[in-house]
Short mmCIF file of C-alpha atoms in Angstrom, two decimals:
data_model
loop_
_atom_site.label_atom_id
_atom_site.label_comp_id
_atom_site.label_asym_id
_atom_site.label_seq_id
_atom_site.Cartn_x
_atom_site.Cartn_y
_atom_site.Cartn_z
CA TRP A 1 100.32 57.21 -63.25
CA VAL A 2 97.92 55.90 -60.63
CA ASP A 3 100.72 55.71 -58.06
CA CYS A 4 101.70 59.27 -58.93
CA ALA A 5 98.20 60.66 -58.38
CA GLY A 6 98.69 63.82 -56.36
CA PRO A 7 100.48 67.12 -57.00
CA LEU A 8 101.18 66.70 -60.70
CA PRO A 9 103.13 67.37 -62.81
CA LEU A 10 106.27 66.17 -61.12
CA PRO A 11 109.38 68.36 -61.59
CA PHE A 12 110.92 66.11 -64.21
CA GLN A 13 107.66 66.05 -66.21
CA THR A 14 107.00 69.75 -66.66
CA ASP A 15 108.83 70.01 -69.96
CA LEU A 16 106.79 67.12 -71.39
CA GLN A 17 103.57 69.17 -71.37
CA ILE A 18 101.60 65.98 -70.87
CA GLU A 19 98.38 67.69 -69.80
CA ASP A 20 98.37 69.96 -72.86
CA ARG A 21 99.03 67.03 -75.18
CA LEU A 22 96.28 64.90 -73.64
CA ARG A 23 93.83 67.77 -73.67
CA TYR A 24 94.58 68.34 -77.36
CA PHE A 25 94.04 64.69 -78.23
CA MET A 26 90.86 64.64 -76.13
CA CYS A 27 89.11 67.82 -77.26
CA GLY A 28 91.11 69.26 -80.12
CA PRO A 29 92.41 72.87 -80.22
CA SER A 30 92.21 74.96 -77.09
CA ASP A 31 90.20 77.98 -78.16
CA PRO A 32 87.86 78.65 -75.18
CA GLY A 33 85.06 79.47 -77.56
CA LEU A 34 85.32 76.09 -79.22
CA MET A 35 86.54 73.99 -76.31
CA GLY A 36 85.26 70.47 -76.61
CA THR A 37 84.14 70.83 -80.19
CA GLY A 38 87.16 69.48 -82.02
CA ALA A 39 86.94 72.43 -84.41
CA PRO A 40 90.14 74.35 -85.11
CA SER A 41 90.44 78.05 -84.49
CA ARG A 42 92.83 80.93 -85.02
CA GLY A 43 95.73 80.83 -82.59
CA SER A 44 95.15 77.26 -81.45
CA THR A 45 98.03 75.06 -80.32
CA GLY A 46 99.17 71.63 -81.36
CA PRO A 47 99.72 68.60 -79.11
CA THR A 48 103.21 69.79 -78.18
CA GLY A 49 101.93 73.12 -76.90
CA ARG A 50 103.40 75.12 -79.83
CA PRO A 51 101.42 76.66 -82.69
CA PRO A 52 100.27 74.01 -85.17
CA PRO A 53 101.47 73.86 -88.77
CA SER A 54 100.25 76.43 -91.22
CA GLY A 55 96.63 76.07 -92.18
CA ILE A 56 95.31 75.08 -88.76
CA GLY A 57 93.10 77.70 -87.20
CA VAL A 58 92.87 79.74 -90.39
CA ASP A 59 91.46 77.69 -93.24
CA GLY A 60 92.46 74.25 -92.07
CA GLY A 61 89.10 72.94 -90.96
CA THR A 62 88.44 69.53 -89.54
CA ALA A 63 88.83 66.26 -91.30
CA PRO A 64 85.93 63.83 -91.69
CA GLY A 65 85.14 61.82 -88.60
CA GLY A 66 86.24 64.51 -86.14
CA ALA A 67 89.91 64.58 -87.18
CA VAL A 68 91.88 67.76 -86.67
CA GLN A 69 95.24 68.73 -88.03
CA GLY A 70 98.03 67.93 -85.59
CA ASP A 71 101.59 69.06 -84.98
CA ASP A 72 104.54 67.24 -86.43
CA ASP A 73 107.12 70.03 -86.78
CA ASP A 74 110.62 68.87 -85.92
CA GLY A 75 109.25 65.34 -86.03
CA ASN A 76 108.02 65.75 -82.44
CA GLY A 77 105.17 63.35 -81.77
CA ALA A 78 105.13 61.88 -85.27
CA SER A 79 106.38 58.53 -86.44
CA HIS A 80 109.53 58.44 -88.58
CA THR A 81 108.64 55.01 -89.94
CA VAL A 82 104.96 55.33 -90.86
CA LEU A 83 103.66 58.27 -92.87
CA GLU A 84 100.98 59.49 -90.44
CA GLY A 85 100.13 62.75 -92.09
CA ARG A 86 99.07 65.89 -90.22
CA LEU A 87 95.67 64.75 -88.97
CA VAL A 88 94.61 63.77 -85.47
CA ASN A 89 91.49 61.63 -85.50
CA LEU A 90 89.64 62.50 -82.29
CA ASP A 91 87.43 59.44 -82.73
CA VAL A 92 90.54 57.37 -82.03
CA THR A 93 92.52 59.55 -79.63
CA SER A 94 89.81 61.07 -77.46
CA PRO A 95 88.85 57.98 -75.37
CA ALA A 96 92.47 57.09 -74.65
CA ALA A 97 93.41 60.67 -73.78
CA THR A 98 90.36 60.97 -71.50
CA VAL A 99 91.30 57.86 -69.52
CA ALA A 100 94.97 58.86 -69.34
CA LEU A 101 94.25 62.34 -68.01
CA THR A 102 91.72 60.91 -65.56
CA LEU A 103 94.22 58.46 -64.10
CA MET A 104 96.93 61.12 -63.86
CA TYR A 105 94.77 63.31 -61.63
CA LEU A 106 92.59 60.65 -60.02
CA LYS A 107 91.09 61.89 -56.71
CA THR A 108 93.24 65.04 -56.72
CA ASN A 109 90.20 67.41 -56.71
CA ASN A 110 92.11 69.58 -59.19
CA SER A 111 89.43 71.89 -60.55
CA ALA A 112 91.73 73.34 -63.21
CA VAL A 113 92.33 69.94 -64.78
CA ALA A 114 88.68 68.93 -64.33
CA ALA A 115 87.68 72.01 -66.35
CA ARG A 116 89.49 70.50 -69.35
CA PHE A 117 86.80 67.79 -69.52
CA THR A 118 84.44 70.08 -71.35
CA ILE A 119 80.74 69.37 -71.76
CA PRO A 120 79.42 71.48 -74.69
CA ASP A 121 76.81 74.05 -73.68
CA THR A 122 75.67 75.22 -77.12
CA HIS A 123 73.77 73.58 -79.96
CA PHE A 124 76.67 74.27 -82.29
CA ALA A 125 79.23 72.61 -80.02
CA LEU A 126 77.14 69.45 -79.66
CA ASP A 127 77.53 68.79 -83.38
CA TYR A 128 81.28 68.23 -82.90
CA VAL A 129 81.26 65.80 -79.95
CA ARG A 130 80.05 62.24 -80.02
CA PRO A 131 77.54 61.43 -77.24
CA ASP A 132 79.67 58.60 -75.82
CA PHE A 133 82.58 61.05 -75.50
CA LEU A 134 80.39 63.18 -73.25
CA MET A 135 79.86 60.13 -71.07
CA GLN A 136 83.60 59.53 -70.80
CA ARG A 137 84.37 63.17 -70.05
CA MET A 138 81.69 63.33 -67.37
CA LEU A 139 83.08 60.19 -65.77
CA GLY A 140 86.67 61.45 -65.93
CA ARG A 141 85.84 64.87 -64.53
CA SER A 142 83.88 63.37 -61.64
CA LEU A 143 86.65 60.94 -60.72
CA ILE A 144 89.13 63.82 -60.57
CA MET A 145 86.77 65.83 -58.34
CA TRP A 146 86.39 62.78 -56.11
CA ASP A 147 85.40 64.49 -52.87
CA ALA A 148 82.72 66.54 -54.60
CA ILE A 149 80.70 63.49 -55.72
CA GLN A 150 77.41 63.29 -53.84
CA PRO A 151 74.67 60.63 -54.21
CA THR A 152 71.95 63.21 -54.78
CA GLN A 153 69.78 64.39 -57.63
CA GLU A 154 71.06 67.92 -57.08
CA TRP A 155 74.66 66.86 -57.72
CA VAL A 156 73.72 65.10 -60.96
CA ASP A 157 71.85 68.17 -62.18
CA GLU A 158 74.79 70.45 -61.32
CA GLN A 159 77.10 68.42 -63.59
CA LEU A 160 74.93 69.11 -66.64
CA PRO A 161 75.07 72.38 -68.58
CA PRO A 162 71.72 74.23 -68.74
CA LEU A 163 71.29 73.17 -72.36
CA ILE A 164 70.75 69.49 -71.46
CA ARG A 165 69.61 69.83 -67.84
CA GLY A 166 66.21 68.58 -66.77
CA PRO A 167 64.15 65.45 -67.41
CA LEU A 168 64.39 63.77 -70.79
CA SER A 169 60.65 64.25 -71.28
CA ASP A 170 61.11 68.05 -71.16
CA ILE A 171 63.81 67.88 -73.82
CA MET A 172 61.68 65.72 -76.09
CA ALA A 173 58.73 68.09 -75.56
CA LEU A 174 60.65 70.93 -77.21
CA SER A 175 59.56 69.57 -80.60
CA GLN A 176 55.93 70.29 -79.68
CA ALA A 177 56.51 73.99 -79.04
CA GLU A 178 54.96 76.46 -81.48
CA ASP A 179 58.24 78.27 -82.13
CA PHE A 180 60.23 75.06 -82.62
CA ASP A 181 62.60 75.21 -85.58
CA PRO A 182 64.17 71.83 -86.52
CA ASN A 183 66.89 73.67 -88.41
CA GLN A 184 68.03 75.41 -85.22
CA ILE A 185 67.48 72.76 -82.54
CA ASP A 186 68.47 69.11 -82.89
CA ILE A 187 66.27 67.29 -80.38
CA GLU A 188 68.03 63.98 -80.94
CA ALA A 189 71.44 65.52 -80.20
CA LEU A 190 70.13 67.10 -77.00
CA ALA A 191 68.53 63.85 -75.84
CA GLN A 192 71.62 61.77 -76.56
CA ALA A 193 73.88 64.29 -74.81
CA HIS A 194 71.59 64.36 -71.76
CA CYS A 195 71.37 60.58 -71.41
CA ASN A 196 75.08 59.94 -71.91
CA ALA A 197 76.19 62.71 -69.57
CA VAL A 198 73.82 61.46 -66.87
CA ALA A 199 75.05 57.88 -67.38
CA GLY A 200 78.66 59.02 -66.90
CA ALA A 201 77.73 60.80 -63.66
CA LEU A 202 75.89 57.71 -62.40
CA LEU A 203 78.86 55.44 -63.05
CA ALA A 204 81.05 57.93 -61.15
CA ILE A 205 78.66 57.73 -58.19
CA GLY A 206 78.89 53.94 -58.35
CA MET A 207 82.69 54.06 -58.21
CA ARG A 208 82.76 56.71 -55.48
CA PHE A 209 80.53 54.62 -53.19
CA ALA A 210 81.65 51.18 -54.39
CA GLY A 211 81.24 48.51 -51.74
CA SER A 212 79.64 50.91 -49.26
CA ALA A 213 75.96 49.87 -49.60
CA ASN A 214 75.19 53.59 -49.30
CA ARG A 215 71.42 53.88 -49.13
CA SER A 216 71.21 57.28 -50.84
CA ALA A 217 73.39 56.09 -53.73
CA GLN A 218 71.39 52.88 -54.05
CA GLN A 219 68.07 54.72 -54.21
CA LEU A 220 69.34 57.27 -56.74
CA LEU A 221 70.84 54.67 -59.08
CA HIS A 222 67.77 52.44 -58.77
CA GLN A 223 65.60 55.42 -59.67
CA TYR A 224 67.67 56.19 -62.76
CA CYS A 225 67.55 52.57 -63.91
CA LEU A 226 63.77 52.87 -63.97
CA TYR A 227 64.14 56.30 -65.60
CA PHE A 228 66.10 54.93 -68.56
CA LEU A 229 63.89 51.85 -68.75
CA LYS A 230 60.79 54.03 -69.04
CA ALA A 231 62.43 56.22 -71.68
CA LYS A 232 63.39 53.17 -73.71
CA GLY A 233 59.79 51.96 -73.62
CA LYS A 234 58.71 55.20 -75.29
CA ALA A 235 61.41 55.12 -77.97
CA PRO A 236 60.35 53.89 -81.44
CA ASP A 237 61.27 50.39 -82.54
CA VAL A 238 63.69 49.74 -85.37
CA ALA A 239 60.86 48.28 -87.41
CA ALA A 240 58.98 51.61 -87.26
CA GLY A 241 61.23 53.03 -89.96
CA ALA A 242 63.31 56.15 -90.30
CA ALA A 243 60.34 58.55 -90.27
CA ALA A 244 59.35 57.54 -86.74
CA ALA A 245 62.94 57.89 -85.49
CA ILE A 246 63.36 61.52 -86.54
CA GLY A 247 63.86 63.74 -83.50
CA THR A 248 63.98 60.82 -81.04
CA ILE A 249 66.68 58.84 -79.28
CA ASP A 250 67.16 55.23 -80.34
CA LYS A 251 66.56 52.26 -78.06
CA GLN A 252 70.14 51.01 -78.29
CA GLY A 253 71.52 54.30 -77.00
CA LEU A 254 69.15 54.24 -74.05
CA GLU A 255 70.03 50.61 -73.37
CA SER A 256 73.72 51.53 -73.11
CA CYS A 257 72.89 54.23 -70.56
CA LEU A 258 70.70 51.78 -68.66
CA SER A 259 73.56 49.29 -68.59
CA LEU A 260 75.90 51.86 -67.03
CA ALA A 261 73.31 52.79 -64.40
CA ALA A 262 72.90 49.10 -63.54
CA LEU A 263 76.67 48.67 -63.28
CA GLY A 264 76.91 51.69 -60.98
CA LEU A 265 74.16 50.27 -58.79
CA SER A 266 75.90 46.90 -58.58
CA LEU A 267 79.17 48.58 -57.58
CA VAL A 268 77.51 50.27 -54.62
CA MET A 269 75.76 47.08 -53.48
CA ALA A 270 78.63 44.72 -54.39
CA GLY A 271 78.70 41.57 -52.26
CA THR A 272 75.51 42.42 -50.36
CA GLY A 273 73.03 40.36 -52.38
CA HIS A 274 70.53 43.21 -51.90
CA LEU A 275 67.11 41.83 -52.68
CA THR A 276 65.60 44.94 -54.28
CA THR A 277 68.63 45.33 -56.53
CA LEU A 278 68.51 41.65 -57.44
CA LYS A 279 64.86 41.96 -58.47
CA LEU A 280 65.70 44.90 -60.72
CA LEU A 281 68.69 43.18 -62.33
CA ARG A 282 66.74 39.95 -62.85
CA GLY A 283 64.02 41.96 -64.55
CA LEU A 284 66.63 43.53 -66.84
CA ARG A 285 68.14 40.11 -67.52
CA LYS A 286 64.81 38.60 -68.55
CA ARG A 287 64.49 41.21 -71.32
CA LEU A 288 67.80 40.17 -72.84
CA SER A 289 66.52 37.37 -75.02
CA PRO A 290 68.33 37.27 -78.36
CA VAL A 291 66.38 36.74 -81.51
CA SER A 292 65.64 33.18 -82.46
CA THR A 293 68.04 31.17 -84.56
CA GLN A 294 65.56 31.16 -87.43
CA SER A 295 65.16 34.95 -87.36
CA ALA A 296 68.90 35.40 -87.13
CA ALA A 297 69.44 33.16 -90.14
CA MET A 298 66.78 35.00 -92.13
CA SER A 299 68.38 38.36 -91.39
CA GLY A 300 71.61 37.39 -93.13
CA ILE A 301 73.64 39.34 -90.54
CA PRO A 302 76.70 37.61 -89.00
CA ASN A 303 76.19 37.00 -85.28
CA ALA A 304 72.69 38.41 -85.73
CA ALA A 305 71.53 36.99 -82.40
CA PHE A 306 73.75 39.56 -80.67
CA SER A 307 74.05 42.21 -83.37
CA GLY A 308 71.31 44.51 -82.12
CA ILE A 309 68.52 43.73 -84.58
CA SER A 310 66.45 42.82 -81.51
CA GLY A 311 67.33 46.17 -79.88
CA LEU A 312 69.92 44.50 -77.62
CA THR A 313 73.53 43.54 -78.16
CA TYR A 314 76.07 41.20 -76.64
CA GLY A 315 77.43 44.19 -74.69
CA ASN A 316 74.06 44.62 -72.98
CA HIS A 317 74.14 40.98 -71.93
CA MET A 318 77.66 41.48 -70.61
CA ALA A 319 76.79 44.57 -68.56
CA VAL A 320 73.73 43.07 -66.88
CA SER A 321 75.48 39.76 -66.22
CA MET A 322 78.45 41.58 -64.67
CA SER A 323 76.03 43.56 -62.50
CA ILE A 324 74.45 40.40 -61.11
CA GLY A 325 77.90 38.91 -60.53
CA PHE A 326 79.05 42.02 -58.63
CA LEU A 327 75.98 41.83 -56.43
CA PHE A 328 77.12 38.41 -55.18
CA LEU A 329 80.85 39.06 -55.43
CA GLY A 330 82.82 36.25 -53.81
CA GLY A 331 79.65 34.60 -52.60
CA GLY A 332 78.90 37.64 -50.45
CA ALA A 333 82.33 37.63 -48.79
CA TYR A 334 83.98 40.17 -51.09
CA THR A 335 83.23 43.73 -52.08
CA PHE A 336 85.05 46.57 -53.84
CA ALA A 337 87.70 48.92 -52.48
CA THR A 338 88.06 52.56 -53.52
CA ASN A 339 91.82 53.09 -53.40
CA ASN A 340 93.58 54.44 -56.49
CA ALA A 341 94.53 51.04 -57.90
CA ALA A 342 90.99 49.72 -57.35
CA ILE A 343 89.31 52.66 -59.08
CA ALA A 344 91.76 52.43 -61.99
CA ALA A 345 90.98 48.72 -62.37
CA LEU A 346 87.24 49.39 -62.26
CA LEU A 347 87.58 52.17 -64.82
CA VAL A 348 89.36 49.84 -67.24
CA SER A 349 87.10 46.83 -66.64
CA LEU A 350 83.89 48.89 -66.91
CA PHE A 351 85.04 51.16 -69.72
CA PRO A 352 81.75 52.44 -71.18
CA ARG A 353 82.16 51.02 -74.65
CA PHE A 354 80.65 47.56 -74.89
CA PRO A 355 81.05 45.18 -77.85
CA GLN A 356 78.41 44.29 -80.38
CA THR A 357 79.44 40.63 -80.66
CA PRO A 358 81.42 38.16 -78.51
CA THR A 359 84.43 38.37 -80.83
CA GLU A 360 84.65 42.13 -81.14
CA ASN A 361 87.80 43.69 -79.69
CA ARG A 362 87.87 46.76 -81.90
CA CYS A 363 87.25 49.45 -79.27
CA HIS A 364 88.15 47.65 -76.05
CA LEU A 365 90.10 44.48 -75.36
CA GLN A 366 87.49 42.26 -73.73
CA ALA A 367 90.08 40.50 -71.56
CA PHE A 368 90.32 43.76 -69.59
CA ARG A 369 86.80 43.18 -68.29
CA HIS A 370 88.30 40.72 -65.79
CA LEU A 371 90.46 43.38 -64.12
CA TYR A 372 87.69 44.09 -61.61
CA VAL A 373 89.27 41.38 -59.43
CA ILE A 374 92.06 43.85 -58.61
CA ALA A 375 89.46 46.05 -56.89
CA ALA A 376 87.84 43.19 -54.95
CA GLU A 377 88.80 42.60 -51.33
CA PRO A 378 87.42 40.31 -48.59
CA ARG A 379 85.59 42.27 -45.88
CA CYS A 380 83.06 39.77 -44.51
CA VAL A 381 83.40 39.44 -40.72
CA THR A 382 82.18 36.25 -39.03
CA ALA A 383 81.50 35.91 -35.28
CA ILE A 384 82.56 32.63 -33.64
CA ASP A 385 81.25 31.45 -30.25
CA ILE A 386 84.31 30.40 -28.19
CA ASP A 387 82.31 27.72 -26.35
CA THR A 388 80.59 25.98 -29.28
CA ARG A 389 83.21 27.02 -31.89
CA SER A 390 80.41 27.60 -34.38
CA PRO A 391 79.40 30.77 -36.26
CA VAL A 392 76.72 32.85 -34.56
CA TYR A 393 74.68 35.95 -35.27
CA VAL A 394 75.90 38.96 -33.31
CA PRO A 395 74.89 42.64 -33.61
CA LEU A 396 77.88 44.90 -34.32
CA GLU A 397 77.92 48.65 -33.69
CA VAL A 398 80.22 50.27 -36.26
CA GLN A 399 81.56 53.75 -35.53
CA LEU A 400 82.82 55.62 -38.58
CA ARG A 401 85.46 58.31 -38.57
CA PRO A 402 84.37 61.92 -39.14
CA PRO A 403 84.85 63.26 -42.69
CA SER A 404 87.27 65.87 -41.30
CA PRO A 405 88.81 66.60 -37.89
CA ALA A 406 86.64 69.72 -37.55
CA LEU A 407 83.40 67.73 -37.84
CA PRO A 408 81.81 65.50 -35.18
CA PRO A 409 81.77 61.73 -35.85
CA PRO A 410 78.60 60.37 -37.44
CA PRO A 411 76.26 58.28 -35.28
CA PRO A 412 77.13 54.56 -35.15
CA PHE A 413 75.07 52.07 -37.13
CA THR A 414 74.29 48.44 -36.33
CA TRP A 415 74.82 45.44 -38.58
CA THR A 416 74.46 41.77 -37.78
CA ALA A 417 77.49 39.53 -38.27
CA PRO A 418 78.27 37.86 -40.59
CA CYS A 419 78.34 41.11 -42.58
CA LEU A 420 80.50 43.27 -44.82
CA LEU A 421 82.33 46.02 -42.99
CA PRO A 422 83.16 49.40 -44.55
CA GLU A 423 86.70 50.08 -45.70
CA ARG A 424 89.33 50.07 -42.97
CA GLN A 425 90.28 53.74 -43.29
CA ALA A 426 86.64 54.76 -42.77
CA VAL A 427 86.06 52.80 -39.54
CA ASP A 428 87.11 54.00 -36.08
CA SER A 429 85.84 51.10 -33.97
CA VAL A 430 83.62 48.02 -33.92
CA ARG A 431 81.69 47.12 -30.79
CA ILE A 432 79.66 44.00 -29.95
CA GLY A 433 76.17 45.10 -28.98
CA GLY A 434 73.03 43.43 -27.70
CA PRO A 435 72.27 41.82 -24.33
CA ARG A 436 73.15 38.20 -25.13
CA TYR A 437 76.93 38.42 -25.64
CA TRP A 438 79.60 40.05 -23.54
CA ALA A 439 80.47 43.47 -24.89
CA GLN A 440 83.88 44.19 -26.35
CA LYS A 441 85.24 47.07 -28.38
CA VAL A 442 87.76 46.60 -31.17
CA GLN A 443 89.83 49.52 -32.44
CA GLY A 444 93.37 50.48 -33.37
CA LYS A 445 95.71 47.56 -34.06
CA GLN A 446 93.06 45.07 -33.00
CA LEU A 447 90.72 46.50 -35.63
CA SER A 448 93.43 46.15 -38.27
CA ALA A 449 93.88 42.51 -37.22
CA LEU A 450 90.12 42.00 -37.49
CA TYR A 451 90.20 43.24 -41.09
CA GLN A 452 93.08 40.91 -41.83
CA HIS A 453 91.62 37.71 -40.30
CA ARG A 454 87.90 38.67 -40.49
CA THR A 455 86.98 36.52 -37.48
CA LEU A 456 85.58 37.88 -34.22
CA PHE A 457 85.46 35.59 -31.18
CA VAL A 458 82.56 36.22 -28.80
CA LYS A 459 81.25 34.69 -25.56
CA ARG A 460 77.57 34.24 -24.79
CA LYS A 461 76.29 35.25 -21.36
CA ALA A 462 75.08 32.56 -18.98
CA GLY A 463 71.40 31.77 -19.53
CA ALA A 464 71.21 33.69 -22.81
CA LEU A 465 70.11 32.04 -26.01
CA PRO A 466 71.75 32.46 -29.41
CA TYR A 467 70.03 34.91 -31.77
CA ALA A 468 69.32 32.04 -34.15
CA ASP A 469 66.99 30.40 -31.61
#
């Protein structure tokens, strides 16, 4: 499906009604009033696009755990070997359908399909959608609307419905209002929806600007890492008991959102070894100390050291460790691409559902975490002095292509080789600057050869000293 990303569906796929089936398995019935809730309604359709069996939408109701009654008339979509029944468990089907629909329309900027990734905008609708599903839908919708992603606070706010928009502190402060009614407003549901939706948007920003070292994206993601870290510091501990946790978001939920923000930050700065990012990730890593062996044994919980009784899980260790590894990808010689295959590999390897223990493969096969190597590519350019045949420092002026033919090209920026260049399709030319080496401009086929061999031969002017001296 990644290779087919573009004007979908293809002619031979129209009768399959793939989008309708995936939307059904992702959100449930298609009543606009209940879109995204998983609740059935009168006149709703089944996964094949036809009216569901009798009982759905009238008095059918939903099954426990978010299951809705599905369509198996004529045996279409149902197994003839295993008695599956007439229930569709959204807890099982929704993540897979979300990823499948995302990859089908990856980078197509198809607003009609993106609208299917519904974020509930009412208190009632929030009761029917798990918070982590909101994260996945936000991520999928953003990856479809690829060109609309911007590394700004305004873009993040625009992705959130008014119900969960604004700082987390404002949402938590609703419980202090005089007219607050706990029977009408679920503060915990609002807080969880806000944090997970924001985390999905941040991971989308990380994928959109992966390997670019974009300063605006780096600052925004760094800011949100501190945002989630501060919110977690205010959350009650597990030892405080159930009374203290009423109306608040738990530490483990905030830690998952923090992990996704850190992963997004590491994607943007992949291979750069950025010092400020390293300091942040090292600080996060120092917190990840599992409980002692004695405490784990006393708890009586299997794999208690990574089971979350300390507020952290094995998945949190994995996310932060992957972030540090991405920051020094390939020893600083590699970074991430953003072509369709690369984004698909990153989506699978960074799927936002991390395990509780090292042996857990219940929700995501952990071997898939290694698929990030498909997105990695070498882009480190080294300058070689033709007289001494040794690497040297040389300032390079990089001219990027304009976003569209109607716009003027952006001003060139200067990096010092050895350095990571932007992706080939984004660069128009590379020029050797500075007064110590003879100028030369590389573009066209020569630029493509530079990206292939990643070595630039330079000649120092007579009487000039190397920049290292």
